[in-house]
Tab-separated table of C-alpha atoms and ligand atoms in Angstrom:
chain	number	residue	atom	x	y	z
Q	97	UNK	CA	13.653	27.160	-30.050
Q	98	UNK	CA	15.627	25.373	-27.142
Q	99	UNK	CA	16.047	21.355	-27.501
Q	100	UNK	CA	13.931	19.640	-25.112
Q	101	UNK	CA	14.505	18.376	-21.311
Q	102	UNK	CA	13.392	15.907	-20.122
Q	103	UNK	CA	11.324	16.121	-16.799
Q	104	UNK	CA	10.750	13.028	-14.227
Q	105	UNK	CA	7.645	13.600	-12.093
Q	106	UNK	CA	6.682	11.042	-9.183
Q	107	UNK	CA	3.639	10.407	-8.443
Q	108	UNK	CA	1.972	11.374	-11.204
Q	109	UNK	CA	-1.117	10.445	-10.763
Q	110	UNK	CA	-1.180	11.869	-7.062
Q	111	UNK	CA	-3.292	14.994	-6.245
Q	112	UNK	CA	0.020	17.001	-6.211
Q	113	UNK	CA	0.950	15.473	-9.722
Q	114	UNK	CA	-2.200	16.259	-11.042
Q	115	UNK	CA	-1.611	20.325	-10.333
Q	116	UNK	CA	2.188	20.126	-11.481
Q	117	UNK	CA	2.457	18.182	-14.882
Q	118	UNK	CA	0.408	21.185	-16.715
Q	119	UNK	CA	1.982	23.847	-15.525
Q	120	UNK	CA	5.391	22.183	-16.472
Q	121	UNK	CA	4.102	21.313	-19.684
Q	122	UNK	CA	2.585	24.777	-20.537
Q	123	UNK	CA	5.851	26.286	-19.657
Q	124	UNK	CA	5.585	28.095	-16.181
Q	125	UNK	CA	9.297	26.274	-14.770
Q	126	UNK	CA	11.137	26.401	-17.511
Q	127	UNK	CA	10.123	29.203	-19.766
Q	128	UNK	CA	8.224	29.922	-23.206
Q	129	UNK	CA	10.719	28.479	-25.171
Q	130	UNK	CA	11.727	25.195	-23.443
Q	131	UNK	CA	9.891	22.348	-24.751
Q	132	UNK	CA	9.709	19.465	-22.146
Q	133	UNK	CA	9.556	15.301	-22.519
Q	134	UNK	CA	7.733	14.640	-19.668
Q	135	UNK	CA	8.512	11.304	-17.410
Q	136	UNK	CA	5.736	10.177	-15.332
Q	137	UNK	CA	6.936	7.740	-12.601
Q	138	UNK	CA	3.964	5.825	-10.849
Q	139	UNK	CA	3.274	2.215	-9.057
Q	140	UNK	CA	1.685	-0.179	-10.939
Q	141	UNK	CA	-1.968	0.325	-9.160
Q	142	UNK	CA	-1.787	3.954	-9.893
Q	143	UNK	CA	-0.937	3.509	-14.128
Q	144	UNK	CA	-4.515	3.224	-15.588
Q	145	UNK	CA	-4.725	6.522	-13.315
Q	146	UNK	CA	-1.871	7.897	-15.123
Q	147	UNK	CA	-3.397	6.900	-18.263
Q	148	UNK	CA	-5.838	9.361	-18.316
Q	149	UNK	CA	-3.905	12.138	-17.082
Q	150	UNK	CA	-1.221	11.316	-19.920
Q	151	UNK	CA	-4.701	11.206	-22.052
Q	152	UNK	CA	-5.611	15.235	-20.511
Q	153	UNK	CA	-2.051	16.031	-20.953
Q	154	UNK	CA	-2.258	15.281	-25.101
Q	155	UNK	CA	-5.876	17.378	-25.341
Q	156	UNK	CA	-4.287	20.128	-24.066
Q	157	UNK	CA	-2.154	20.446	-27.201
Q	158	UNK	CA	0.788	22.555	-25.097
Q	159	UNK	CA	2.572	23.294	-28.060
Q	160	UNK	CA	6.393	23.070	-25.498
Q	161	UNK	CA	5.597	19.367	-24.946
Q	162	UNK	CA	7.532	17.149	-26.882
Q	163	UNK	CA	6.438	13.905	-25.438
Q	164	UNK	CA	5.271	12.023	-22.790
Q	165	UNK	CA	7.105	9.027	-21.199
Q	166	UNK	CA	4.736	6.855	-18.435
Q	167	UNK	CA	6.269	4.300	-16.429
Q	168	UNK	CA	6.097	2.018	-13.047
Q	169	UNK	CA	10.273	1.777	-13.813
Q	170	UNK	CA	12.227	4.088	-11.978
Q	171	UNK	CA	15.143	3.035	-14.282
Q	172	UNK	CA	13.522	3.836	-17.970
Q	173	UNK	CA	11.810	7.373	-15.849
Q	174	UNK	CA	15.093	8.642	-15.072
Q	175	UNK	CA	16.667	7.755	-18.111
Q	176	UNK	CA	18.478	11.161	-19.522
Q	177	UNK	CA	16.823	12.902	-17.217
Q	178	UNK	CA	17.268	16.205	-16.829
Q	179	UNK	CA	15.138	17.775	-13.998
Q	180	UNK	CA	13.281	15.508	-11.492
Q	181	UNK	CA	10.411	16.199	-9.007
Q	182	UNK	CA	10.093	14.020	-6.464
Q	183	UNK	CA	6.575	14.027	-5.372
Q	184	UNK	CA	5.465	10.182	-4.748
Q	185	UNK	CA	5.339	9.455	-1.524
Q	186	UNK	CA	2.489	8.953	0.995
Q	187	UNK	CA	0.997	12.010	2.577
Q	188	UNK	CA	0.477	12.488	6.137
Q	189	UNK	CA	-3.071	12.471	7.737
Q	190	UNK	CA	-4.749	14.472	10.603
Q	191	UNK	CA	-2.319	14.215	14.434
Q	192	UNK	CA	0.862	13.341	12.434
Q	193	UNK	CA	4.078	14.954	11.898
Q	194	UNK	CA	5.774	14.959	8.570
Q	195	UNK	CA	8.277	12.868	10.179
Q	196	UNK	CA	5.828	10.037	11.311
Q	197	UNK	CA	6.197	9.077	7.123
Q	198	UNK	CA	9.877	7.952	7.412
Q	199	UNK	CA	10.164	5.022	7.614
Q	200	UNK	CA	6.541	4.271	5.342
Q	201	UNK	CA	8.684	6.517	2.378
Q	202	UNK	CA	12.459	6.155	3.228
Q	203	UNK	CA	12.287	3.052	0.416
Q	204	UNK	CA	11.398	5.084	-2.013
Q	205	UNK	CA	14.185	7.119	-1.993
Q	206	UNK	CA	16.856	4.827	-2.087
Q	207	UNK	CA	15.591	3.395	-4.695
Q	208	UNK	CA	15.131	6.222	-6.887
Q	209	UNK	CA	18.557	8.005	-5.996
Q	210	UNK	CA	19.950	4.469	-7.482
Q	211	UNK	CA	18.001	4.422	-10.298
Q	212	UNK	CA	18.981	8.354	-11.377
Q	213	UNK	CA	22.774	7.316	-10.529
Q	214	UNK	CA	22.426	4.765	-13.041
Q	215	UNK	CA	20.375	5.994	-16.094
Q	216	UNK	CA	19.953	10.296	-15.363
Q	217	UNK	CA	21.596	12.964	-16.800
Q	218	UNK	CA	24.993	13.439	-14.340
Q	219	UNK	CA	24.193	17.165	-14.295
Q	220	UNK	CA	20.228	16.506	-12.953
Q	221	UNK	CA	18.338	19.024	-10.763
Q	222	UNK	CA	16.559	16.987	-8.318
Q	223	UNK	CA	13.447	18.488	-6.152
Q	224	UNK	CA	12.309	16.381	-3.503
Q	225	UNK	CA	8.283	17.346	-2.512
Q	226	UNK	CA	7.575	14.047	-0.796
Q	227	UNK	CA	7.618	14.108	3.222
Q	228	UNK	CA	9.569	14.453	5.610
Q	229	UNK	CA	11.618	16.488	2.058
Q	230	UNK	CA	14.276	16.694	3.354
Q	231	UNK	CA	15.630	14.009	4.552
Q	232	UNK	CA	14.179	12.380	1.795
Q	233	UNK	CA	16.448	14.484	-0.287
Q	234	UNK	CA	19.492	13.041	1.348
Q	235	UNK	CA	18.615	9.249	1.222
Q	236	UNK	CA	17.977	10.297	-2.537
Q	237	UNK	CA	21.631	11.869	-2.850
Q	238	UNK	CA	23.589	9.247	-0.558
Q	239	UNK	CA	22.188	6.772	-3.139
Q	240	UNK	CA	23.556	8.435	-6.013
Q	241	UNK	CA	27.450	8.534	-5.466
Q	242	UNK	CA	27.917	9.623	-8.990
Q	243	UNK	CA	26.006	13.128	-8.997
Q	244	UNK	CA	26.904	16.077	-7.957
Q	245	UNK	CA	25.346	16.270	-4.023
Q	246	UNK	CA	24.683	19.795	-4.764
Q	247	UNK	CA	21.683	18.766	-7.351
Q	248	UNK	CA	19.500	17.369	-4.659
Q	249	UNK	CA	17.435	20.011	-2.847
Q	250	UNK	CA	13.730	19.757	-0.534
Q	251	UNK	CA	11.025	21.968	-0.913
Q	252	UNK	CA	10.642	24.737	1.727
Q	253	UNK	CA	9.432	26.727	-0.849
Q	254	UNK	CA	5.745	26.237	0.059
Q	255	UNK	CA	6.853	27.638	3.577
Q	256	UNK	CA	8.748	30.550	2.062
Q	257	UNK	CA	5.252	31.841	-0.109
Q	258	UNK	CA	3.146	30.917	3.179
Q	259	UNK	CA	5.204	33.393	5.069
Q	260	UNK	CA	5.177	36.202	2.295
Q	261	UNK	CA	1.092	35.481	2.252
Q	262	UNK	CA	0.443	36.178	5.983
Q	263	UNK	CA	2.729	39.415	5.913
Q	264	UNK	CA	1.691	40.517	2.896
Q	265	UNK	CA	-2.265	40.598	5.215
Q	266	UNK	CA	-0.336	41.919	8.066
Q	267	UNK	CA	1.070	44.932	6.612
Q	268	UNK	CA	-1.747	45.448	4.167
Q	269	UNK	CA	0.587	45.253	0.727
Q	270	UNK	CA	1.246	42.337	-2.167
Q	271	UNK	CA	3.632	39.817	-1.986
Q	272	UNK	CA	5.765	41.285	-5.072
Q	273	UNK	CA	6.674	44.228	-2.549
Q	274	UNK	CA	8.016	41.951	-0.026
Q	275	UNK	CA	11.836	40.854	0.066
Q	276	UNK	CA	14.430	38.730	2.237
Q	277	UNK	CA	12.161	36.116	3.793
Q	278	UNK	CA	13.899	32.785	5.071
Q	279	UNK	CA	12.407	29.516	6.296
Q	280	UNK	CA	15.622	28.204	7.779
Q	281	UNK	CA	15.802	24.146	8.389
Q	282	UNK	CA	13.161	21.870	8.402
Q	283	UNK	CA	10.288	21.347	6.678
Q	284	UNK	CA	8.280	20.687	9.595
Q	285	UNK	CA	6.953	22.147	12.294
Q	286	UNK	CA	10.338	23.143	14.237
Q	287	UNK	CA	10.958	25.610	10.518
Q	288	UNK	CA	11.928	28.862	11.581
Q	289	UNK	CA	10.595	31.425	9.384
Q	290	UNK	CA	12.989	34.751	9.796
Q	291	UNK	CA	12.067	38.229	9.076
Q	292	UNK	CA	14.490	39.936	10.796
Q	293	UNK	CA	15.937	41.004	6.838
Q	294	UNK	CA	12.372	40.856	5.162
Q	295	UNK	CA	12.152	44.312	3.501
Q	296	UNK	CA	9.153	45.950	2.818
Q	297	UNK	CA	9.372	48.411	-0.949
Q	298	UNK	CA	12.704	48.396	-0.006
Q	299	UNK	CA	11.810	49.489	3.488
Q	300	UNK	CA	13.304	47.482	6.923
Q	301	UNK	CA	11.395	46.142	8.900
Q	302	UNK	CA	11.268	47.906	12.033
Q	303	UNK	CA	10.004	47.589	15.265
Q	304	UNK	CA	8.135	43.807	14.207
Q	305	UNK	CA	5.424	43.569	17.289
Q	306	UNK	CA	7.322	40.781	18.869
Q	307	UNK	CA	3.667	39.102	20.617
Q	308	UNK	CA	1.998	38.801	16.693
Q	309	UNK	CA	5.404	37.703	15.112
Q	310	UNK	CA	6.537	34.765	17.695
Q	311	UNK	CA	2.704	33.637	19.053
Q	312	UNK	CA	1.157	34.406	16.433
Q	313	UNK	CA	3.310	34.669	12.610
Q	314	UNK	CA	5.594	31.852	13.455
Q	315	UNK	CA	3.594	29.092	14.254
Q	316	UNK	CA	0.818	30.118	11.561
Q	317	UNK	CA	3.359	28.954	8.761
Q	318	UNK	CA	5.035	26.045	11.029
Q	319	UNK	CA	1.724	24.691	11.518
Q	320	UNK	CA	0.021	26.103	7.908
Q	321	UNK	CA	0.296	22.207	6.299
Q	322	UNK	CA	-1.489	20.427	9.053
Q	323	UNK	CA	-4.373	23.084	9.204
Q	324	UNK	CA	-4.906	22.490	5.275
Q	325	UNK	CA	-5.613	18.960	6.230
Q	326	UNK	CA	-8.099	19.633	8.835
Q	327	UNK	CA	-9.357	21.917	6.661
Q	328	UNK	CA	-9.776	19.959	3.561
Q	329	UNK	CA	-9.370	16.339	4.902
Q	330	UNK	CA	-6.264	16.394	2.925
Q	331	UNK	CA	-2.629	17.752	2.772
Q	332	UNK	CA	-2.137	20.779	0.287
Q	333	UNK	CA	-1.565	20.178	-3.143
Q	334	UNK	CA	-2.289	23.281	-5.966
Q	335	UNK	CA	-0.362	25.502	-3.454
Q	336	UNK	CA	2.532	22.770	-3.451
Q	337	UNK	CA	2.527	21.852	-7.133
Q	338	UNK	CA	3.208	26.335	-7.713
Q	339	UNK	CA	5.648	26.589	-4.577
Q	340	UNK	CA	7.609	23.622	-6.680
Q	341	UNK	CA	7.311	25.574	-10.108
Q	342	UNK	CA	8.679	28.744	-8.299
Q	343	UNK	CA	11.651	26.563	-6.346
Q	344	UNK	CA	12.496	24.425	-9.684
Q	345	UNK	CA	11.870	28.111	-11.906
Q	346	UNK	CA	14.040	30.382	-9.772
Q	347	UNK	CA	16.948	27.754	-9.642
Q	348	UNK	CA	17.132	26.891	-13.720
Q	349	UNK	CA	16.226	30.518	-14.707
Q	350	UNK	CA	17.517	32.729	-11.899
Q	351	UNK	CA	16.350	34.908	-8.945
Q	352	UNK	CA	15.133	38.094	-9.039
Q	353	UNK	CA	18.186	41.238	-7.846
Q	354	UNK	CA	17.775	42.363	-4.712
Q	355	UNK	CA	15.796	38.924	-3.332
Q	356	UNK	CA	16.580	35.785	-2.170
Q	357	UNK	CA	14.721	32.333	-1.736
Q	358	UNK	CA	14.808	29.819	0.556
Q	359	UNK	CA	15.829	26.382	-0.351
Q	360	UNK	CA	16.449	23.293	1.350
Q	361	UNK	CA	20.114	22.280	0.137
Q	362	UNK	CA	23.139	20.106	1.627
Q	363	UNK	CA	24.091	22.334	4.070
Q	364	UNK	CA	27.946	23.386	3.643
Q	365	UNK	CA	28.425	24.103	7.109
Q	366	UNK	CA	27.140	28.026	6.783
Q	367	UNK	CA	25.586	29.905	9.767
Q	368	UNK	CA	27.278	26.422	11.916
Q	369	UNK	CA	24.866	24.024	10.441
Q	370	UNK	CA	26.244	20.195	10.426
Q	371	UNK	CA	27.672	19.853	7.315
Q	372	UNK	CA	25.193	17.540	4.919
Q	373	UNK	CA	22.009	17.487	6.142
Q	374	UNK	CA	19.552	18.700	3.922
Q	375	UNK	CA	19.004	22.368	5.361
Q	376	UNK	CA	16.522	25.461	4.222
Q	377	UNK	CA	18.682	28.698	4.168
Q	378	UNK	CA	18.161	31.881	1.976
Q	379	UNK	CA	19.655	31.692	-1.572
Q	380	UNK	CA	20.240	33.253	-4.976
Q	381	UNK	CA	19.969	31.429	-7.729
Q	382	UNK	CA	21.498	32.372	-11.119
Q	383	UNK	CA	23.668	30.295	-14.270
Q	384	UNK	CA	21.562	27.087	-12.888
Q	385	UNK	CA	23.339	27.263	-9.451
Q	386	UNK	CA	21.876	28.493	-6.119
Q	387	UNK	CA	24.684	30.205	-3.998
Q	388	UNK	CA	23.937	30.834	-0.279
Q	389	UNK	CA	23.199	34.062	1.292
Q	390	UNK	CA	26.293	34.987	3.380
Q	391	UNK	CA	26.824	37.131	6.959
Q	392	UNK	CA	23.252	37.948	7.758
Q	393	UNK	CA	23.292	38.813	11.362
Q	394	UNK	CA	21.762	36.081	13.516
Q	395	UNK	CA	20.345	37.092	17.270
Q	396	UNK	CA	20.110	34.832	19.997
Q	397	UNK	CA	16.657	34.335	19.090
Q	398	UNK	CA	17.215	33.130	15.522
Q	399	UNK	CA	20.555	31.079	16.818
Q	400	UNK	CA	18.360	28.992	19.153
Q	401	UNK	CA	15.537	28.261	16.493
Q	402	UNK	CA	18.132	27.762	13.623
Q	403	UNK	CA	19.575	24.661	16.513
Q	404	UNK	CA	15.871	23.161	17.128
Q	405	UNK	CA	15.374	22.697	13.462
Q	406	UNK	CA	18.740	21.350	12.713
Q	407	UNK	CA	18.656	19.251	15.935
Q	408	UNK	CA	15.678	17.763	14.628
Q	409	UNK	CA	17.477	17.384	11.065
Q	410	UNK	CA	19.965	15.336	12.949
Q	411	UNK	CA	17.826	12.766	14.532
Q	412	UNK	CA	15.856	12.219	10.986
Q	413	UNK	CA	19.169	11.877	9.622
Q	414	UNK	CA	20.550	9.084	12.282
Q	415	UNK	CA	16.876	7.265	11.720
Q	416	UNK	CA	17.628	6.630	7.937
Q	417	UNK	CA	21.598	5.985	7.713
Q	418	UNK	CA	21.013	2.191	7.233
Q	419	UNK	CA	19.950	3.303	4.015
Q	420	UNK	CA	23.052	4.786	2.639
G	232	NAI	N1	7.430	19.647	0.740
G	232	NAI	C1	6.216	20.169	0.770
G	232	NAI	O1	6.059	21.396	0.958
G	232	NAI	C2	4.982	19.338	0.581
G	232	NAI	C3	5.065	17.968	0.531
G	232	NAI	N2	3.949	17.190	0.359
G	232	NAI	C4	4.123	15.733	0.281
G	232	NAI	O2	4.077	15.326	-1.090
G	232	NAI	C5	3.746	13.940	-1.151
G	232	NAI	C6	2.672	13.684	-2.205
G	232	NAI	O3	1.476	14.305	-1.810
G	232	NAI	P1	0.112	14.082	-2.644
G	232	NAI	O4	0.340	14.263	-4.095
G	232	NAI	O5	-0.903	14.897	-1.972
G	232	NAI	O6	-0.168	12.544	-2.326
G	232	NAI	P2	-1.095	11.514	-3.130
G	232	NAI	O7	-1.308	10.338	-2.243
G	232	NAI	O8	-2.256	12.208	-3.734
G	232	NAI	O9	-0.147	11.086	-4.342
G	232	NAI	C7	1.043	10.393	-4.143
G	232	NAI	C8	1.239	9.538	-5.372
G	232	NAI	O10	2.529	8.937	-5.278
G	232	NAI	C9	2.430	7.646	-5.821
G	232	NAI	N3	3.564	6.832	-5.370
G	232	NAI	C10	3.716	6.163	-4.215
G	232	NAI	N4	4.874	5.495	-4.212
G	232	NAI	C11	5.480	5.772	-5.379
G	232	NAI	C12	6.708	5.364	-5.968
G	232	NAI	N5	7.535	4.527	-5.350
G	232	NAI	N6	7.016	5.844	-7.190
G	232	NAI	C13	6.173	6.670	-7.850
G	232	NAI	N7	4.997	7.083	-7.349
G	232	NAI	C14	4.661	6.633	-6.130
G	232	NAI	C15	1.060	7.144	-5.346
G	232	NAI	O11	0.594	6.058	-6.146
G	232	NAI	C16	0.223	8.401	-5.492
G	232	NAI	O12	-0.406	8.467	-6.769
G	232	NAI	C17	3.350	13.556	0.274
G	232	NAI	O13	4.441	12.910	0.906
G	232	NAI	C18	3.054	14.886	0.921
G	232	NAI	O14	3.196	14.831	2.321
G	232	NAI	C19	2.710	17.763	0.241
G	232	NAI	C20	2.572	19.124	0.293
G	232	NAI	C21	3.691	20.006	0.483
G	233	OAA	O1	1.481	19.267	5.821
G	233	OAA	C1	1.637	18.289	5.076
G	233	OAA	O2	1.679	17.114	5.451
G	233	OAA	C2	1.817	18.559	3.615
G	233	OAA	C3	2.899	19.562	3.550
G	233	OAA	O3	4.064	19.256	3.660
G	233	OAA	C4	2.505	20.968	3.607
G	233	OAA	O4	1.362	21.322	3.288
G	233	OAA	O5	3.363	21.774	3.968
């Protein structure tokens, strides 16, 4: 049996928090043989809430959890920390964009990124759920000068499985036979989810009927979030909690051959991105590192949706910068 990690979850006692901690703690992100110390990072209002889930969490009796840390402190939460998910943050509501939470969340994130700096393990992998991700990710990482930029990611995972769901109806088959999505940029509704490389059983595909895929596919995932909430009065939450086990899971314990992922990482420059902003691309993941998938073709089409989202990346960016 491994030693244990130790886990930092934000908002905790959120709805997203709720659908995440047990999953970690019965081993679906890090395997059947990593035991977990969980950290559960809430604000003071919210920790008699957190009480009872820390209360659920010990009936359980997940024989990989080694402990449970709860705490309105971001510096004893991050303390040794080896993994964080950054989920506390306030969700949007009906007629907003993700990006309408800036400047209500921004805080947060400096704040934390300082507190990890100080007190986390220097080789932390950092998952940033709370909106808009991520930018959040990068006031996270500018506030953490000591860690490796590289460890803070966003989640455009959600996306990613949204987009494998509605092809998986189009073309009649199950997601497992489905490879080489990519949500590039954004999460938010300028994402530009690319099949131009999806492959179906190893199969291209050809000839996509261009009216379904661009009026129809497209803005079904941009706009998937905000139809949850007029759905259900509220923003998703068991369908983010697994896209963030499956984003956190594929990056500690490796993607499968043949298959990539899309991530939101510090963009490197690839595919002419600016260099730094936090960008969705298609990776692999394997050792604990996610490497970016190189020299895919990109058509005009892509090219001009690939510069919307990153446009848009831009602008969030030059919002926050006081903040660095
Ligand atoms: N990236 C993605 O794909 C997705 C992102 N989200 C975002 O995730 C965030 C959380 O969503 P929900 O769990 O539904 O919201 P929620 O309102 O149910 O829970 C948020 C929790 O965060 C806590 N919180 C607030 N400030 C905090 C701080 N400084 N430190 C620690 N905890 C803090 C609150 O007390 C609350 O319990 C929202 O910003 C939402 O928009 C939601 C779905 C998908
Ligand atoms: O739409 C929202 O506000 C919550 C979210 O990020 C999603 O479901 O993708």
């Amino acid at each position: 049996m491994k030693s244990p990690v130790r886990v930092v979850v934000t908002g905790a006692a959120g709805q997203i928090g709720y659908q995440l901690l047990f999953r970690i703690a019965a081993g679906n992100m890090l395997g059947p043989d990593q035991p977990v110390i969980l950290h559960l990072l809430e604000i003071p209002p919210a920790m008699q809430a957190v009480q009872g889930v820390v209360m659920e969490l010990e009936d359980c009796a997940f024989p990989l959890l080694h402990g449970v840390v709860a705490t309105d402190d971001a510096n004893v939460a991050f303390k040794d920390a080896d993994y964080a998910l950054l989920v506390g943050a306030m969700p949007r509501g009906p007629g907003m964009e993700r990006s309408d939470l800036l400047q209500a969340n921004a805080k947060i994130f400096s704040v934390q990124g300082k507190a990890m700096n100080d007190h986390a393990n220097k080789g932390i992998k950092v998952l940033v759920v709370g909106n808009p991700a991520n930018t959040n990710a990068l006031i996270a990482q500018q506030n953490a000068p000591d860690i490796n930029p590289a460890q803070f990611t966003a989640m455009t995972r959600l996306d990613h499985n949204r987009a494998l769901a509605q092809l998986a109806g189009k073309f009649n088959v199950q997601t497992n036979e489905i490879k080489r999505m990519t949500i590039w940029g954004n999460h938010s509704s300028t994402q530009y989810p690319d099949v131009s490389q999806v492959q179906i059983n190893e199969t291209e595909l050809n000839d996509v009927d261009q009216t379904w895929y661009v009026d129809e596919f497209i803005p079904t995932v941009q706009q998937r979030g905000a139809a949850i909430i007029k759905a259900r009065g509220a923003s998703s939450a068991a369908s983010a909690a697994s896209s963030a086990i499956d984003h956190m899971r594929d990056w500690a314990l490796g993607t499968a051959d043949g298959d990539w992922v899309s991530m939101g990482i510090p963009s490197d420059g690839s595919y002419g991105v600016e260099p730094g902003v936090i960008f969705s691309y298609p990776v692999t993941c394997a050792n604990g590192e996610y490497t970016i998938v190189q020299d895919l073709p990109v058509s005009d089409f892509s090219q001009q949706r690939i510069d919307a989202t990153e446009e848009e990346l831009r602008e969030e960016r030059a919002a926050v910068e006081h903040l660095f």
